[in-house]
Amino acid sequence: MLEPLLEHKQELAARFRKGGLIFLDYDGTLTPIVDKPELAVLDPKTREFVRRLAMKFTVILVSGRSVSDLVEISGVEVTGFVGNHGLEIKIPGLTFIHPQARRTEPVIAHLCREIRSRCGHIEGVFVENKKLTASIHYRNVLKAELSKLRQIFRGIVKPYLENRKIRISQGKKVWELRPPVQWNKGNAVTWLVRLFNPRKELPVFYAGDDRTDEDAFAVLKGTGITVLVAERPRKSWAKFRARNSEEVIEFLRSL
Ligand SMILES: [Mg+2]
């Protein structure tokens, strides 16, 4: 059972007196989900708050976006950025890109071109090439057109899936094309926790709203303060639930 985050605000906040490691998913956690990904900018108040939070704690933004996109759209200086679902990590003095993911870049680029040219007539499809991965957004596609889109999409990616050239995962009204490696937000978080919290003395906080955040919740199970951001309860590896980004921010303000 997920417990309401705010009901445990005081006892949890007390654990952050000597610092802490704070992972925040971006879309849907710090910003509301919007129709077009380029509109998901941080409101100035939240941006200023996150900037100040990062002066006191190690704050890392996590996203399915590329790091460069995440840096630009968030517009906030924090300790680090995890992009492309963990395949890219940027922290002071280090930029990591998963080598296998780099090798898959041409395949992803090719598939993006194919999908654009063969699905372009279906209104509302948005193909976002993030280099190491790609997102095929269908939030704005009419219901009646969706099965047609799904059929064409499946036809295009099928041979690549069969030859294990790529993987596909399902996000919120989005298909993600990913390299065929088992490396996700959970792996990136494990790596960063070892780096920033080697003696395990600091509390680790992670808030996210997507299925891809479940990998991070799972690796932090038993040790971290994990928060699913969701209007309604659902099955999750997280320990706590916040109903929306406002509740997450309210909790963080108490630190
Ligand atoms: Mg999200």
mmCIF file of C-alpha atoms and ligand atoms in Angstrom:
data_model
loop_
_atom_site.group_PDB
_atom_site.id
_atom_site.type_symbol
_atom_site.label_atom_id
_atom_site.label_comp_id
_atom_site.label_asym_id
_atom_site.label_seq_id
_atom_site.Cartn_x
_atom_site.Cartn_y
_atom_site.Cartn_z
ATOM 1 C CA MET A 1 0.000 0.000 0.000
ATOM 2 C CA LEU A 2 1.260 3.438 -0.914
ATOM 3 C CA GLU A 3 1.258 5.838 1.992
ATOM 4 C CA PRO A 4 0.383 9.513 1.529
ATOM 5 C CA LEU A 5 3.672 11.429 1.435
ATOM 6 C CA LEU A 6 2.407 14.525 3.198
ATOM 7 C CA GLU A 7 1.125 12.553 6.175
ATOM 8 C CA HIS A 8 4.738 11.562 6.878
ATOM 9 C CA LYS A 9 6.182 14.961 6.086
ATOM 10 C CA GLN A 10 7.668 15.795 9.474
ATOM 11 C CA GLU A 11 9.296 12.473 10.312
ATOM 12 C CA LEU A 12 10.770 12.187 6.815
ATOM 13 C CA ALA A 13 11.974 15.781 6.696
ATOM 14 C CA ALA A 14 13.841 15.243 9.975
ATOM 15 C CA ARG A 15 16.094 12.746 8.205
ATOM 16 C CA PHE A 16 17.405 15.466 5.876
ATOM 17 C CA ARG A 17 19.039 17.588 8.554
ATOM 18 C CA LYS A 18 22.557 16.610 7.485
ATOM 19 C CA GLY A 19 21.865 16.714 3.781
ATOM 20 C CA GLY A 20 20.439 14.293 1.303
ATOM 21 C CA LEU A 21 20.312 13.050 -2.232
ATOM 22 C CA ILE A 22 17.203 14.122 -4.132
ATOM 23 C CA PHE A 23 16.210 12.665 -7.498
ATOM 24 C CA LEU A 24 13.350 14.373 -9.273
ATOM 25 C CA ASP A 25 11.759 13.165 -12.443
ATOM 26 C CA TYR A 26 10.918 16.131 -14.651
ATOM 27 C CA ASP A 27 7.773 15.694 -16.784
ATOM 28 C CA GLY A 28 4.715 14.924 -14.699
ATOM 29 C CA THR A 29 6.626 15.280 -11.437
ATOM 30 C CA LEU A 30 7.999 18.826 -11.457
ATOM 31 C CA THR A 31 5.743 19.954 -14.277
ATOM 32 C CA PRO A 32 2.216 18.880 -15.205
ATOM 33 C CA ILE A 33 1.847 16.646 -18.276
ATOM 34 C CA VAL A 34 1.082 18.860 -21.267
ATOM 35 C CA ASP A 35 0.002 18.256 -24.847
ATOM 36 C CA LYS A 36 3.343 19.103 -26.376
ATOM 37 C CA PRO A 37 6.656 18.212 -24.716
ATOM 38 C CA GLU A 38 8.189 21.591 -25.612
ATOM 39 C CA LEU A 39 5.568 23.334 -23.468
ATOM 40 C CA ALA A 40 6.631 21.605 -20.242
ATOM 41 C CA VAL A 41 8.632 24.502 -18.861
ATOM 42 C CA LEU A 42 9.108 25.044 -15.144
ATOM 43 C CA ASP A 43 7.182 27.910 -13.703
ATOM 44 C CA PRO A 44 9.565 30.588 -12.381
ATOM 45 C CA LYS A 45 8.640 29.985 -8.730
ATOM 46 C CA THR A 46 9.358 26.262 -8.928
ATOM 47 C CA ARG A 47 12.563 26.890 -10.832
ATOM 48 C CA GLU A 48 13.798 29.282 -8.184
ATOM 49 C CA PHE A 49 12.812 26.842 -5.464
ATOM 50 C CA VAL A 50 14.656 23.904 -7.090
ATOM 51 C CA ARG A 51 17.719 26.088 -7.572
ATOM 52 C CA ARG A 52 17.752 26.920 -3.874
ATOM 53 C CA LEU A 53 17.118 23.296 -2.936
ATOM 54 C CA ALA A 54 20.231 22.345 -4.935
ATOM 55 C CA MET A 55 22.347 24.707 -2.853
ATOM 56 C CA LYS A 56 21.530 22.666 0.230
ATOM 57 C CA PHE A 57 21.186 19.139 -1.150
ATOM 58 C CA THR A 58 22.464 17.037 -4.024
ATOM 59 C CA VAL A 59 19.638 17.444 -6.542
ATOM 60 C CA ILE A 60 19.528 15.405 -9.732
ATOM 61 C CA LEU A 61 16.879 15.769 -12.416
ATOM 62 C CA VAL A 62 15.875 12.564 -14.171
ATOM 63 C CA SER A 63 14.086 12.296 -17.491
ATOM 64 C CA GLY A 64 13.346 10.398 -20.646
ATOM 65 C CA ARG A 65 14.409 13.551 -22.476
ATOM 66 C CA SER A 66 17.978 13.972 -23.693
ATOM 67 C CA VAL A 67 20.254 15.731 -21.225
ATOM 68 C CA SER A 68 20.658 18.732 -23.507
ATOM 69 C CA ASP A 69 16.886 19.108 -23.819
ATOM 70 C CA LEU A 70 16.435 18.633 -20.077
ATOM 71 C CA VAL A 71 19.052 21.264 -19.244
ATOM 72 C CA GLU A 72 17.437 23.703 -21.627
ATOM 73 C CA ILE A 73 13.782 23.196 -20.793
ATOM 74 C CA SER A 74 14.253 23.033 -17.011
ATOM 75 C CA GLY A 75 16.505 26.091 -17.082
ATOM 76 C CA VAL A 76 17.688 25.303 -13.597
ATOM 77 C CA GLU A 77 21.138 24.708 -12.161
ATOM 78 C CA VAL A 78 21.224 21.529 -10.123
ATOM 79 C CA THR A 79 23.925 19.014 -9.237
ATOM 80 C CA GLY A 80 23.296 16.686 -12.140
ATOM 81 C CA PHE A 81 21.062 15.461 -14.931
ATOM 82 C CA VAL A 82 20.067 11.966 -15.983
ATOM 83 C CA GLY A 83 18.630 11.840 -19.488
ATOM 84 C CA ASN A 84 17.320 9.314 -21.987
ATOM 85 C CA HIS A 85 16.032 7.091 -19.161
ATOM 86 C CA GLY A 86 19.488 6.742 -17.627
ATOM 87 C CA LEU A 87 21.567 6.284 -20.797
ATOM 88 C CA GLU A 88 23.056 9.771 -20.357
ATOM 89 C CA ILE A 89 24.412 11.193 -17.102
ATOM 90 C CA LYS A 90 25.866 14.639 -16.609
ATOM 91 C CA ILE A 91 27.400 15.619 -13.296
ATOM 92 C CA PRO A 92 30.199 18.090 -12.543
ATOM 93 C CA GLY A 93 33.338 16.820 -14.237
ATOM 94 C CA LEU A 94 31.703 13.844 -15.917
ATOM 95 C CA THR A 95 29.513 13.125 -18.907
ATOM 96 C CA PHE A 96 28.510 9.508 -19.399
ATOM 97 C CA ILE A 97 26.838 8.039 -22.472
ATOM 98 C CA HIS A 98 26.133 4.326 -22.557
ATOM 99 C CA PRO A 99 28.405 2.891 -25.308
ATOM 100 C CA GLN A 100 25.819 0.485 -26.681
ATOM 101 C CA ALA A 101 23.322 3.314 -26.868
ATOM 102 C CA ARG A 102 25.752 5.355 -28.914
ATOM 103 C CA ARG A 103 26.040 2.490 -31.391
ATOM 104 C CA THR A 104 22.251 2.349 -31.771
ATOM 105 C CA GLU A 105 21.967 6.038 -32.710
ATOM 106 C CA PRO A 106 21.911 5.465 -36.507
ATOM 107 C CA VAL A 107 19.141 2.858 -36.152
ATOM 108 C CA ILE A 108 17.052 5.219 -34.036
ATOM 109 C CA ALA A 109 17.599 8.029 -36.565
ATOM 110 C CA HIS A 110 16.567 5.761 -39.442
ATOM 111 C CA LEU A 111 13.416 4.621 -37.657
ATOM 112 C CA CYS A 112 12.453 8.208 -36.844
ATOM 113 C CA ARG A 113 12.666 9.095 -40.529
ATOM 114 C CA GLU A 114 10.598 6.036 -41.487
ATOM 115 C CA ILE A 115 7.903 6.755 -38.929
ATOM 116 C CA ARG A 116 7.756 10.430 -39.890
ATOM 117 C CA SER A 117 7.380 9.654 -43.563
ATOM 118 C CA ARG A 118 4.865 6.826 -43.200
ATOM 119 C CA CYS A 119 2.785 8.192 -40.314
ATOM 120 C CA GLY A 120 2.991 11.852 -41.271
ATOM 121 C CA HIS A 121 -0.538 11.791 -42.718
ATOM 122 C CA ILE A 122 -1.998 10.874 -39.314
ATOM 123 C CA GLU A 123 -2.663 14.066 -37.462
ATOM 124 C CA GLY A 124 -1.225 14.489 -33.983
ATOM 125 C CA VAL A 125 1.728 12.098 -34.232
ATOM 126 C CA PHE A 126 4.898 13.651 -32.933
ATOM 127 C CA VAL A 127 8.240 11.922 -33.453
ATOM 128 C CA GLU A 128 10.911 13.156 -31.096
ATOM 129 C CA ASN A 129 14.428 11.989 -31.941
ATOM 130 C CA LYS A 130 16.463 12.205 -28.748
ATOM 131 C CA LYS A 131 19.496 10.562 -30.425
ATOM 132 C CA LEU A 132 20.013 7.700 -27.943
ATOM 133 C CA THR A 133 16.285 7.013 -27.787
ATOM 134 C CA ALA A 134 13.181 8.326 -29.538
ATOM 135 C CA SER A 135 9.668 9.076 -28.378
ATOM 136 C CA ILE A 136 6.658 8.580 -30.577
ATOM 137 C CA HIS A 137 3.972 10.706 -28.935
ATOM 138 C CA TYR A 138 0.362 9.888 -29.749
ATOM 139 C CA ARG A 139 -1.474 11.879 -27.065
ATOM 140 C CA ASN A 140 -2.977 14.145 -29.731
ATOM 141 C CA VAL A 141 -3.974 11.414 -32.167
ATOM 142 C CA LEU A 142 -7.709 10.860 -32.611
ATOM 143 C CA LYS A 143 -8.956 7.604 -31.112
ATOM 144 C CA ALA A 144 -10.283 6.509 -34.489
ATOM 145 C CA GLU A 145 -6.816 6.855 -36.022
ATOM 146 C CA LEU A 146 -4.940 5.115 -33.265
ATOM 147 C CA SER A 147 -5.252 1.526 -34.462
ATOM 148 C CA LYS A 148 -4.059 2.556 -37.924
ATOM 149 C CA LEU A 149 -1.065 4.291 -36.395
ATOM 150 C CA ARG A 150 -0.292 1.327 -34.172
ATOM 151 C CA GLN A 151 -0.411 -1.023 -37.154
ATOM 152 C CA ILE A 152 1.988 1.053 -39.264
ATOM 153 C CA PHE A 153 4.307 1.616 -36.310
ATOM 154 C CA ARG A 154 4.447 -2.098 -35.505
ATOM 155 C CA GLY A 155 5.152 -2.915 -39.138
ATOM 156 C CA ILE A 156 8.095 -0.530 -39.194
ATOM 157 C CA VAL A 157 9.722 -1.644 -35.951
ATOM 158 C CA LYS A 158 9.008 -5.393 -36.165
ATOM 159 C CA PRO A 159 12.192 -6.505 -37.971
ATOM 160 C CA TYR A 160 14.320 -4.363 -35.650
ATOM 161 C CA LEU A 161 12.691 -5.892 -32.595
ATOM 162 C CA GLU A 162 13.149 -9.395 -33.969
ATOM 163 C CA ASN A 163 16.839 -8.786 -34.617
ATOM 164 C CA ARG A 164 17.219 -7.159 -31.202
ATOM 165 C CA LYS A 165 18.442 -3.938 -32.728
ATOM 166 C CA ILE A 166 16.105 -1.953 -30.484
ATOM 167 C CA ARG A 167 13.688 -2.281 -27.586
ATOM 168 C CA ILE A 168 10.356 -0.572 -27.120
ATOM 169 C CA SER A 169 8.811 0.606 -23.905
ATOM 170 C CA GLN A 170 5.467 2.181 -23.203
ATOM 171 C CA GLY A 171 5.208 5.550 -21.487
ATOM 172 C CA LYS A 172 2.278 7.908 -21.013
ATOM 173 C CA LYS A 173 0.736 8.014 -24.511
ATOM 174 C CA VAL A 174 4.164 7.499 -25.955
ATOM 175 C CA TRP A 175 6.179 4.641 -27.415
ATOM 176 C CA GLU A 176 9.860 4.795 -26.624
ATOM 177 C CA LEU A 177 12.429 3.351 -29.004
ATOM 178 C CA ARG A 178 15.438 2.358 -26.969
ATOM 179 C CA PRO A 179 18.759 0.594 -27.504
ATOM 180 C CA PRO A 180 18.787 -3.111 -26.688
ATOM 181 C CA VAL A 181 20.485 -2.760 -23.324
ATOM 182 C CA GLN A 182 19.195 -3.413 -19.860
ATOM 183 C CA TRP A 183 20.151 -0.033 -18.506
ATOM 184 C CA ASN A 184 17.448 2.176 -17.105
ATOM 185 C CA LYS A 185 16.757 4.927 -14.582
ATOM 186 C CA GLY A 186 17.356 2.349 -11.837
ATOM 187 C CA ASN A 187 20.895 1.595 -13.019
ATOM 188 C CA ALA A 188 21.726 5.286 -13.270
ATOM 189 C CA VAL A 189 20.334 5.925 -9.780
ATOM 190 C CA THR A 190 22.280 3.004 -8.279
ATOM 191 C CA TRP A 191 25.460 4.359 -9.835
ATOM 192 C CA LEU A 192 24.856 7.903 -8.595
ATOM 193 C CA VAL A 193 23.896 6.788 -5.092
ATOM 194 C CA ARG A 194 27.203 4.902 -4.830
ATOM 195 C CA LEU A 195 29.015 7.999 -5.994
ATOM 196 C CA PHE A 196 27.288 10.632 -3.858
ATOM 197 C CA ASN A 197 26.404 8.502 -0.856
ATOM 198 C CA PRO A 198 29.172 5.880 -0.545
ATOM 199 C CA ARG A 199 28.789 5.487 3.198
ATOM 200 C CA LYS A 200 24.996 5.338 2.925
ATOM 201 C CA GLU A 201 24.593 7.976 5.606
ATOM 202 C CA LEU A 202 22.372 10.327 3.620
ATOM 203 C CA PRO A 203 18.674 9.859 2.947
ATOM 204 C CA VAL A 204 17.822 9.260 -0.713
ATOM 205 C CA PHE A 205 14.610 10.668 -2.148
ATOM 206 C CA TYR A 206 13.142 9.831 -5.556
ATOM 207 C CA ALA A 207 9.876 11.127 -7.006
ATOM 208 C CA GLY A 208 8.484 10.070 -10.386
ATOM 209 C CA ASP A 209 5.204 9.516 -12.178
ATOM 210 C CA ASP A 210 6.003 7.169 -15.029
ATOM 211 C CA ARG A 211 6.389 3.444 -15.510
ATOM 212 C CA THR A 212 10.051 4.065 -16.247
ATOM 213 C CA ASP A 213 10.436 5.456 -12.719
ATOM 214 C CA GLU A 214 9.468 2.061 -11.325
ATOM 215 C CA ASP A 215 13.002 0.822 -12.076
ATOM 216 C CA ALA A 216 14.364 3.505 -9.769
ATOM 217 C CA PHE A 217 11.747 2.781 -7.096
ATOM 218 C CA ALA A 218 12.716 -0.896 -7.248
ATOM 219 C CA VAL A 219 16.445 -0.336 -6.692
ATOM 220 C CA LEU A 220 15.719 2.035 -3.797
ATOM 221 C CA LYS A 221 13.224 -0.313 -2.153
ATOM 222 C CA GLY A 222 13.913 -0.611 1.544
ATOM 223 C CA THR A 223 16.471 2.192 1.594
ATOM 224 C CA GLY A 224 15.028 5.202 -0.217
ATOM 225 C CA ILE A 225 12.102 7.541 0.215
ATOM 226 C CA THR A 226 10.336 6.726 -3.023
ATOM 227 C CA VAL A 227 7.322 8.685 -4.170
ATOM 228 C CA LEU A 228 4.911 7.825 -6.946
ATOM 229 C CA VAL A 229 3.239 10.936 -8.307
ATOM 230 C CA ALA A 230 -0.241 9.820 -9.313
ATOM 231 C CA GLU A 231 -3.764 11.157 -8.929
ATOM 232 C CA ARG A 232 -5.028 7.647 -8.102
ATOM 233 C CA PRO A 233 -3.230 4.854 -6.251
ATOM 234 C CA ARG A 234 -1.830 2.086 -8.426
ATOM 235 C CA LYS A 235 0.524 -0.838 -8.121
ATOM 236 C CA SER A 236 4.019 0.483 -7.634
ATOM 237 C CA TRP A 237 7.424 -0.222 -6.114
ATOM 238 C CA ALA A 238 7.273 3.180 -4.433
ATOM 239 C CA LYS A 239 6.591 3.536 -0.725
ATOM 240 C CA PHE A 240 4.733 6.838 -0.785
ATOM 241 C CA ARG A 241 2.333 8.649 -3.082
ATOM 242 C CA ALA A 242 1.913 12.315 -3.884
ATOM 243 C CA ARG A 243 -1.192 13.252 -5.842
ATOM 244 C CA ASN A 244 0.534 15.851 -7.998
ATOM 245 C CA SER A 245 3.630 17.982 -8.390
ATOM 246 C CA GLU A 246 2.291 20.535 -5.880
ATOM 247 C CA GLU A 247 2.409 17.896 -3.148
ATOM 248 C CA VAL A 248 5.976 16.966 -4.070
ATOM 249 C CA ILE A 249 7.027 20.605 -3.894
ATOM 250 C CA GLU A 250 5.185 21.079 -0.612
ATOM 251 C CA PHE A 251 7.121 18.170 0.862
ATOM 252 C CA LEU A 252 10.457 19.455 -0.447
ATOM 253 C CA ARG A 253 9.737 22.894 1.001
ATOM 254 C CA SER A 254 9.630 21.309 4.440
ATOM 255 C CA LEU A 255 13.259 20.165 4.177
HETATM 256 MG MG MG B 1 7.667 11.723 -15.701
#
